[in-house]
Amino acid sequence: MKYFITTYGCQMNVHESEKIAGMLVDIGYESASSVEDADVIVFNTCCIRDTAEKRAYGNIGALKSLKRANPDKIIAVVGCMTQQKGGAEALSLKFPFVDIILGTNSLDKLPILVQDKRSRRASIAVSEDPTVDLGLELPIYRTSGTNAWINIMYGCNNFCTYCIVPYVRGRERSRSISDVIRDVKQVLSEGYKEITLLGQNVDSYGNDLKDGTSFAALLKEISSLPGKFRLRFMTSHPKDFSREVVDVIAASRNICHNIHLPIQSGSNEILRRMNRKYTVEQYLEIVDYIKEKMPDVGITSDIMIGFPGETEEDFLSTCDLVRKVRFSNAFTFVYSPRKGTPAANMEQIPADIKKSRITRLVNLQNDITKELSDEYLGKVYEILVEDVNPKYPGTVCGRTDSGRLVTIKGETSLIGSFIDVKITKSRSASLFGEILSKGE
Ligand code: 5AD
Ligand code: SF4
């Protein structure tokens, strides 16, 4: 028996799919190469933006005829889309051929429902209260190569006015330091060379535990574990990202100098209406401190255009900020209204204006990324080889500590090792290099 999972959205979902796979492997399933080849097909959905939602709707809809021809195939839709108000009901109405619909908080029921496949009726298990976490003791079938994802917290308390996450993922719940450290030790003993800590707002890790636990303390403790490995984390919130955390990173030997710090907008008025709780000036202050302590840092960001009421002047302020910070890379988004969030009821920006702004922003960031790429030329960096680069046969690729992807000629046997690489070519966001020495 085989399963096939399609994942939408963020790294959090990628990791949740590893837990779904773990549960299915546990009951005897193995990974299939396509939906045609699978007995269980799972869609792990995301509702943060309109685009992710539309893609999922399209892909689920496309399975109608496959299901009609093979009624024994089990189709499950899980994750954030089912967790929206009325979301599960809407899905089951639109796609009556779907067998199982599960919220993020009931995913642990998947194996039982799959095994009970004789019941042809669709099963829906979504609870209004999204605060139950995916069982922490669930088996995990890790699929991300050299990197192991580890959740340190769930949920979000911030209620940015554009964002659906707090509604579908509930309030912040931190895992205990001892649980996280146990998982870290486990993946290190399994040979993983990179760990990425996951949370919607990792900087507020521990606040709910009320025992003095902090993100800085967690980082320090993991960083002091023996062995050679890299530690990354996401996502940080500029209002909570502290100098103390910067100091811990700068003093550590293994926490990567790569920080994802979403700015969203470069206009104070828009930031205020987004309920982001920081100003452009405060953002720049923390960025300056990061750059002072770690001159080799790669700072990445999420930037959104077209938030309700965004004027041309607001947009130009965002471009100004992008020029000032010089992000090594940025994820750029067009605002899309999410039902039930405050910004969905504000006056919206016309689509053609959004289109022009996103094009200008993407071009600006591409120019900066290219300029920064050129600065790598001729220098030597340690990279952790992660995978083959399917675009260029005979090559493998990995990241610098600062998060830049480097492609080199090499054998797959290099995957999982640290090597020194001299950068010989840059092409926009991509770097190319040659091996100088093989490390650990
Ligand atoms: N529209 C567009 N982008 C959004 N994001 C969150 N909500 C929305 C929305 N409604 C973006 C933010 C966030 C990233 C994960 O997704 O930039 O940081
Ligand atoms: Fe959404 Fe804001 Fe929470 Fe990030 S911090 S998940 S953008 S509400």
Coordinates of C-alpha atoms and ligand atoms in Angstrom, one line a residue:
M1 CA 0.0 0.0 0.0
K2 CA 1.3 3.4 -0.9
Y3 CA 0.7 7.1 0.0
F4 CA 1.3 10.4 -1.9
I5 CA 1.3 13.7 -0.1
T6 CA 1.1 17.1 -1.7
T7 CA 2.1 20.0 0.6
Y8 CA 1.2 23.6 0.2
G9 CA 2.6 26.6 2.1
C10 CA 5.3 27.0 4.7
Q11 CA 8.1 24.9 6.2
M12 CA 5.8 24.2 9.1
N13 CA 3.5 22.4 6.7
V14 CA 6.5 20.6 5.1
H15 CA 7.3 19.3 8.5
E16 CA 3.7 18.4 9.3
S17 CA 3.7 16.3 6.1
E18 CA 6.7 14.5 7.6
K19 CA 4.5 13.6 10.6
I20 CA 1.6 12.5 8.3
A21 CA 4.1 10.3 6.4
G22 CA 5.4 9.0 9.7
M23 CA 1.9 7.9 10.7
L24 CA 1.2 6.2 7.4
V25 CA 4.6 4.4 7.4
D26 CA 3.8 3.3 10.9
I27 CA 0.6 1.5 9.6
G28 CA 2.5 -0.2 6.7
Y29 CA 2.3 2.3 3.9
E30 CA 5.2 3.4 1.7
S31 CA 5.8 6.4 -0.4
A32 CA 4.4 6.4 -3.9
S33 CA 5.9 8.3 -6.9
S34 CA 2.6 9.7 -8.1
V35 CA -1.1 10.0 -7.3
E36 CA -1.9 7.3 -9.8
D37 CA 0.4 4.9 -8.0
A38 CA -1.0 5.8 -4.5
D39 CA -3.7 4.1 -2.4
V40 CA -3.9 7.1 -0.1
I41 CA -3.6 10.7 -1.4
V42 CA -3.2 13.4 1.1
F43 CA -3.4 17.2 0.4
N44 CA -1.8 19.1 3.3
T45 CA -3.3 22.6 2.6
C46 CA -2.4 26.2 3.4
C47 CA -4.8 29.2 3.5
I48 CA -2.3 32.0 4.3
R49 CA -2.6 33.4 0.8
D50 CA -5.2 33.2 -2.0
T51 CA -2.6 31.6 -4.4
A52 CA -1.9 28.6 -2.1
E53 CA -5.6 28.0 -1.6
K54 CA -6.4 28.2 -5.3
R55 CA -3.6 25.8 -6.2
A56 CA -5.0 23.3 -3.7
Y57 CA -8.6 23.7 -5.0
G58 CA -7.3 23.1 -8.5
N59 CA -5.3 20.0 -7.6
I60 CA -8.0 18.4 -5.5
G61 CA -10.6 19.0 -8.2
A62 CA -8.3 17.4 -10.8
L63 CA -8.6 14.1 -8.9
K64 CA -12.3 13.7 -9.5
S65 CA -12.0 11.4 -12.5
L66 CA -9.1 9.4 -10.9
K67 CA -11.3 8.7 -7.9
R68 CA -14.3 7.8 -10.1
A69 CA -12.1 5.2 -12.0
N70 CA -10.6 3.9 -8.7
P71 CA -13.2 4.3 -6.0
D72 CA -10.9 2.4 -3.5
K73 CA -8.3 5.2 -3.5
I74 CA -8.6 7.2 -0.3
I75 CA -8.4 11.0 -0.7
A76 CA -7.7 13.1 2.4
V77 CA -7.6 16.9 2.7
V78 CA -5.9 18.1 5.9
G79 CA -4.3 21.3 7.3
C80 CA -5.2 25.0 7.5
M81 CA -7.8 25.2 4.8
T82 CA -10.0 22.8 6.7
Q83 CA -9.5 24.8 9.9
Q84 CA -11.0 28.1 8.6
K85 CA -14.5 28.9 9.7
G86 CA -16.8 26.8 7.5
G87 CA -13.8 25.6 5.6
A88 CA -14.3 21.8 6.1
E89 CA -18.0 22.0 5.2
A90 CA -17.1 24.1 2.0
L91 CA -14.5 21.5 1.0
S92 CA -16.8 18.5 1.5
L93 CA -19.6 20.3 -0.5
K94 CA -17.2 21.2 -3.4
F95 CA -15.4 17.9 -3.4
P96 CA -17.9 15.2 -2.4
F97 CA -15.5 12.5 -3.6
V98 CA -13.0 13.4 -0.8
D99 CA -13.0 10.7 1.9
I100 CA -11.4 12.3 4.8
I101 CA -11.2 16.0 6.0
L102 CA -9.1 16.7 9.0
G103 CA -8.1 19.8 10.9
T104 CA -4.6 20.6 12.0
N105 CA -5.6 19.6 15.5
S106 CA -7.0 16.2 14.6
L107 CA -4.3 14.9 12.2
D108 CA -3.5 12.0 14.6
K109 CA -6.8 10.5 13.6
L110 CA -5.6 9.9 10.1
P111 CA -4.3 6.3 10.5
I112 CA -7.6 5.2 12.1
L113 CA -9.7 6.8 9.4
V114 CA -7.5 5.4 6.6
Q115 CA -7.7 1.9 8.1
D116 CA -11.4 2.2 8.4
K117 CA -11.7 2.8 4.6
R118 CA -14.6 0.5 4.1
S119 CA -16.8 3.3 5.4
R120 CA -17.5 5.1 2.2
R121 CA -18.9 8.2 3.9
A122 CA -16.7 11.3 4.1
S123 CA -15.2 11.7 7.6
I124 CA -14.8 15.2 8.9
A125 CA -12.8 15.8 12.1
V126 CA -12.2 19.5 12.6
S127 CA -12.7 21.1 16.0
E128 CA -13.4 24.8 16.5
D129 CA -10.6 25.0 19.0
P130 CA -7.3 24.8 17.1
T131 CA -5.2 24.5 20.2
V132 CA -4.6 20.8 20.3
D133 CA -1.2 20.1 18.9
L134 CA -0.3 17.4 16.5
G135 CA 0.8 14.7 19.0
L136 CA 4.4 15.5 19.9
E137 CA 5.2 11.8 20.1
L138 CA 4.0 11.1 16.6
P139 CA 6.4 9.2 14.4
I140 CA 8.2 11.4 11.9
Y141 CA 9.2 10.3 8.5
R142 CA 11.8 13.0 7.7
T143 CA 12.0 13.8 4.0
S144 CA 14.2 16.9 4.0
G145 CA 17.6 15.3 3.4
T146 CA 20.3 16.7 5.6
N147 CA 18.0 19.1 7.4
A148 CA 15.7 18.1 10.3
W149 CA 12.8 20.4 11.2
I150 CA 11.9 20.6 14.8
N151 CA 8.8 22.5 16.1
I152 CA 9.6 24.6 19.2
M153 CA 6.2 26.2 19.4
Y154 CA 2.7 26.2 17.7
G155 CA 0.3 29.1 17.1
C156 CA 0.6 32.8 17.1
N157 CA -0.6 35.6 19.3
N158 CA 0.0 38.6 17.1
F159 CA -3.1 39.1 15.0
C160 CA -1.5 41.0 12.2
T161 CA -4.6 42.4 10.5
Y162 CA -4.0 40.6 7.2
C163 CA -3.2 37.2 8.6
I164 CA -5.3 34.1 9.0
V165 CA -2.8 32.1 11.0
P166 CA -3.9 33.0 14.6
Y167 CA -7.5 31.9 13.6
V168 CA -6.5 28.5 12.2
R169 CA -3.5 27.7 14.4
G170 CA -4.6 29.1 17.8
R171 CA -2.6 30.9 20.5
E172 CA 1.1 30.4 21.1
R173 CA 2.1 27.1 22.8
S174 CA 5.8 26.5 23.5
R175 CA 7.2 23.0 23.8
S176 CA 9.4 22.5 26.9
I177 CA 13.1 23.0 26.5
S178 CA 13.6 19.4 27.6
D179 CA 11.3 18.0 24.8
V180 CA 13.0 20.2 22.2
I181 CA 16.5 19.2 23.4
R182 CA 15.5 15.5 23.3
D183 CA 14.4 15.8 19.7
V184 CA 17.6 17.7 18.8
K185 CA 19.8 15.0 20.4
Q186 CA 17.8 12.4 18.6
V187 CA 18.2 13.9 15.1
L188 CA 21.9 14.5 15.7
S189 CA 22.4 10.9 16.7
E190 CA 20.6 9.9 13.5
G191 CA 23.3 11.9 11.6
Y192 CA 21.4 15.1 10.6
K193 CA 23.9 17.9 10.0
E194 CA 21.4 20.8 10.1
I195 CA 18.5 21.6 12.4
T196 CA 15.9 24.2 11.7
L197 CA 13.7 25.2 14.6
L198 CA 10.2 26.1 13.6
G199 CA 7.6 28.5 15.1
Q200 CA 5.4 31.3 13.8
N201 CA 7.2 33.7 16.1
V202 CA 10.2 31.9 17.6
D203 CA 11.3 35.0 19.5
S204 CA 8.4 34.7 21.9
Y205 CA 9.3 31.1 22.5
G206 CA 8.9 30.3 26.2
N207 CA 6.7 33.3 27.1
D208 CA 3.7 31.1 27.8
L209 CA 5.7 28.6 29.9
K210 CA 6.3 31.3 32.5
D211 CA 9.4 29.7 33.9
G212 CA 12.0 32.1 32.5
T213 CA 12.5 30.0 29.4
S214 CA 13.5 32.2 26.5
F215 CA 14.5 31.7 22.8
A216 CA 18.0 33.0 23.6
A217 CA 18.4 30.3 26.3
L218 CA 17.1 27.6 24.0
L219 CA 19.5 28.6 21.3
K220 CA 22.4 28.7 23.7
E221 CA 21.7 25.2 25.0
I222 CA 21.3 23.6 21.6
S223 CA 24.3 25.4 20.3
S224 CA 26.5 24.0 23.1
L225 CA 25.7 20.4 22.2
P226 CA 28.8 18.4 20.9
G227 CA 29.4 17.6 17.2
K228 CA 29.5 19.6 14.0
F229 CA 26.1 20.8 12.9
R230 CA 24.3 23.9 11.8
L231 CA 21.4 25.5 13.6
R232 CA 18.8 27.6 11.8
F233 CA 15.4 28.9 12.9
M234 CA 12.3 30.6 11.5
T235 CA 10.3 32.8 11.7
S236 CA 11.4 35.9 13.7
H237 CA 9.2 38.9 14.4
P238 CA 11.0 42.3 14.4
K239 CA 9.1 43.4 17.5
D240 CA 10.5 40.5 19.6
F241 CA 13.8 39.8 18.0
S242 CA 16.2 40.8 20.8
R243 CA 19.8 42.0 20.9
E244 CA 20.4 39.1 23.3
V245 CA 19.5 36.6 20.6
V246 CA 21.9 38.4 18.2
D247 CA 24.6 38.2 20.8
V248 CA 24.0 34.4 21.3
I249 CA 24.2 33.8 17.5
A250 CA 27.3 35.9 17.1
A251 CA 29.1 34.1 19.9
S252 CA 28.1 30.6 18.8
R253 CA 30.0 28.4 16.4
N254 CA 27.1 26.7 14.8
I255 CA 24.1 29.0 14.6
C256 CA 23.9 30.2 11.0
H257 CA 24.4 33.9 10.2
N258 CA 21.2 33.8 8.3
I259 CA 18.2 35.6 9.7
H260 CA 14.7 35.7 8.3
L261 CA 13.1 38.9 9.5
P262 CA 9.9 39.8 7.8
I263 CA 9.4 43.5 7.4
Q264 CA 6.1 43.4 5.4
S265 CA 6.1 47.1 4.6
G266 CA 8.5 50.1 4.7
S267 CA 5.8 52.5 5.6
N268 CA 5.1 53.3 9.3
E269 CA 1.4 54.0 8.6
I270 CA 0.9 50.7 6.8
L271 CA 2.9 48.8 9.6
R272 CA 0.6 50.5 12.1
R273 CA -2.5 49.3 10.2
M274 CA -1.1 45.9 9.8
N275 CA -0.7 45.8 13.6
R276 CA 2.9 44.9 13.3
K277 CA 3.9 46.8 16.5
Y278 CA 7.3 48.1 15.2
T279 CA 8.4 51.1 13.2
V280 CA 10.7 51.2 10.2
E281 CA 13.3 53.0 12.5
Q282 CA 13.1 50.2 15.1
Y283 CA 13.5 47.6 12.3
L284 CA 16.6 49.4 10.9
E285 CA 18.1 49.6 14.4
I286 CA 18.0 45.9 14.9
V287 CA 19.2 45.3 11.4
D288 CA 22.2 47.6 12.1
Y289 CA 22.9 45.7 15.3
I290 CA 22.8 42.4 13.5
K291 CA 25.1 43.6 10.7
E292 CA 27.5 45.1 13.3
K293 CA 27.8 41.8 15.2
M294 CA 27.8 39.6 12.0
P295 CA 29.1 41.5 9.0
D296 CA 28.8 38.2 6.9
V297 CA 25.1 37.8 7.7
G298 CA 22.4 37.1 5.1
I299 CA 19.2 38.8 6.1
T300 CA 16.0 37.6 4.3
S301 CA 12.5 39.0 4.5
D302 CA 8.9 38.8 3.6
I303 CA 7.5 41.9 1.9
M304 CA 3.9 42.4 1.0
I305 CA 2.5 45.0 -1.4
G306 CA -1.1 46.1 -1.9
F307 CA -2.2 46.1 1.7
P308 CA -5.5 48.1 1.8
G309 CA -4.9 51.8 1.6
E310 CA -1.2 51.5 0.5
T311 CA -0.4 54.7 -1.4
E312 CA 2.3 55.1 -4.0
E313 CA 4.2 56.9 -1.4
D314 CA 3.9 54.0 1.1
F315 CA 5.1 51.7 -1.7
L316 CA 8.1 53.9 -2.4
S317 CA 9.0 53.8 1.3
T318 CA 9.1 50.0 1.0
C319 CA 11.4 50.3 -1.9
D320 CA 13.6 52.7 0.1
L321 CA 13.8 50.3 2.9
V322 CA 14.7 47.4 0.6
R323 CA 17.6 49.6 -0.8
K324 CA 18.7 50.4 2.7
V325 CA 18.7 46.9 4.2
R326 CA 19.9 45.1 1.0
F327 CA 18.2 41.7 1.8
S328 CA 20.1 38.7 0.5
N329 CA 16.7 37.5 -0.7
A330 CA 13.1 38.4 -0.1
F331 CA 9.8 36.6 -0.5
T332 CA 7.5 39.1 -2.1
F333 CA 3.7 38.8 -1.8
V334 CA 0.7 40.5 -3.2
Y335 CA -1.8 41.1 -0.4
S336 CA -4.9 38.9 -0.7
P337 CA -7.9 39.4 1.6
R338 CA -8.4 36.5 4.1
K339 CA -12.0 36.0 5.2
G340 CA -12.5 36.9 8.9
T341 CA -9.4 39.1 9.2
P342 CA -9.8 42.8 9.8
A343 CA -7.9 43.9 6.7
A344 CA -10.4 41.9 4.5
N345 CA -13.0 44.6 5.4
M346 CA -10.8 47.5 4.5
E347 CA -11.0 49.3 1.2
Q348 CA -9.0 47.2 -1.3
I349 CA -6.3 48.3 -3.8
P350 CA -7.1 47.7 -7.6
A351 CA -5.5 44.7 -9.1
D352 CA -3.6 46.6 -11.8
I353 CA -1.9 48.8 -9.1
K354 CA -0.9 45.7 -7.2
K355 CA 0.5 44.2 -10.3
S356 CA 2.7 47.2 -11.2
R357 CA 4.0 47.4 -7.6
I358 CA 4.9 43.7 -7.3
T359 CA 6.8 43.9 -10.6
R360 CA 8.7 46.9 -9.5
L361 CA 9.5 45.4 -6.1
V362 CA 10.6 42.1 -7.6
N363 CA 12.9 43.8 -10.1
L364 CA 14.5 45.9 -7.4
Q365 CA 15.1 43.0 -5.1
N366 CA 16.5 40.9 -8.0
D367 CA 19.0 43.7 -8.8
I368 CA 20.1 43.7 -5.1
T369 CA 20.3 39.9 -4.9
K370 CA 22.5 40.0 -8.1
E371 CA 24.8 42.7 -6.7
L372 CA 25.2 40.7 -3.4
S373 CA 25.8 37.5 -5.4
D374 CA 28.7 39.2 -7.2
E375 CA 30.3 40.0 -3.8
Y376 CA 30.7 36.2 -3.2
L377 CA 32.9 35.8 -6.3
G378 CA 36.5 34.6 -5.7
K379 CA 35.8 34.0 -2.0
V380 CA 35.8 30.6 -0.1
Y381 CA 32.9 29.4 1.9
E382 CA 32.0 26.2 3.8
I383 CA 28.8 24.7 2.5
L384 CA 26.8 21.7 3.7
V385 CA 26.0 19.6 0.6
E386 CA 22.3 19.0 0.6
D387 CA 21.2 17.5 -2.6
V388 CA 21.8 17.1 -6.3
N389 CA 20.9 20.1 -8.4
P390 CA 18.5 18.6 -10.9
K391 CA 18.9 21.5 -13.3
Y392 CA 22.6 20.7 -13.9
P393 CA 23.4 17.0 -14.3
G394 CA 26.5 15.9 -12.4
T395 CA 26.2 18.6 -9.8
V396 CA 25.3 18.8 -6.1
C397 CA 24.3 21.9 -4.2
G398 CA 24.3 23.2 -0.7
R399 CA 24.1 26.4 1.3
T400 CA 26.6 28.8 2.8
D401 CA 26.2 29.7 6.4
S402 CA 24.5 32.9 5.3
G403 CA 21.9 30.8 3.4
R404 CA 23.0 31.2 -0.2
L405 CA 22.7 28.2 -2.5
V406 CA 25.9 27.1 -4.3
T407 CA 26.1 24.5 -7.1
I408 CA 29.3 22.5 -7.6
K409 CA 30.4 19.7 -9.9
G410 CA 30.4 16.6 -7.6
E411 CA 29.2 13.1 -6.7
T412 CA 26.0 12.4 -4.7
S413 CA 28.4 10.8 -2.1
L414 CA 29.1 14.4 -1.0
I415 CA 25.6 14.8 0.2
G416 CA 25.7 15.4 4.0
S417 CA 29.2 16.6 4.2
F418 CA 30.7 20.0 4.8
I419 CA 33.1 21.2 2.1
D420 CA 35.0 24.3 1.3
V421 CA 34.1 25.8 -2.0
K422 CA 35.5 28.7 -4.0
I423 CA 32.8 30.8 -5.7
T424 CA 33.6 31.0 -9.4
K425 CA 30.3 32.3 -11.0
S426 CA 27.2 34.0 -10.0
R427 CA 23.9 34.1 -11.8
S428 CA 21.2 36.2 -10.0
A429 CA 20.4 34.3 -6.8
S430 CA 22.5 31.3 -7.8
L431 CA 26.1 30.8 -7.0
F432 CA 28.5 28.3 -8.7
G433 CA 31.8 27.1 -7.3
E434 CA 34.5 24.5 -7.2
I435 CA 35.5 22.2 -4.3
L436 CA 38.7 23.1 -2.5
S437 CA 38.5 20.6 0.3
K438 CA 36.2 18.0 1.8
G439 CA 35.6 18.6 5.5
E440 CA 33.6 16.5 7.9
Ligands
5AD1 N1 -1.8 38.2 1.8 C1 -0.6 38.2 1.2 N2 0.5 37.7 1.9 C2 0.3 37.3 3.2 N3 1.1 36.8 4.1 C3 0.4 36.6 5.3 N4 -0.9 36.8 5.1 C4 -1.0 37.3 3.8 C5 -2.1 37.8 3.0 N5 -3.3 37.8 3.5 C6 2.6 36.7 3.9 C7 3.4 37.5 5.0 C8 3.9 36.5 5.8 C9 4.1 35.3 4.9 C10 4.3 34.0 5.5 O1 3.0 35.4 4.1 O2 4.4 38.3 4.3 O3 5.2 36.9 6.5
SF4_2 FE1 0.6 35.9 10.9 FE2 1.6 38.1 12.1 FE3 1.4 35.7 13.4 FE4 3.2 36.0 11.4 S1 3.2 37.2 13.4 S2 1.8 34.3 11.8 S3 2.1 37.4 10.0 S4 -0.3 37.0 12.7

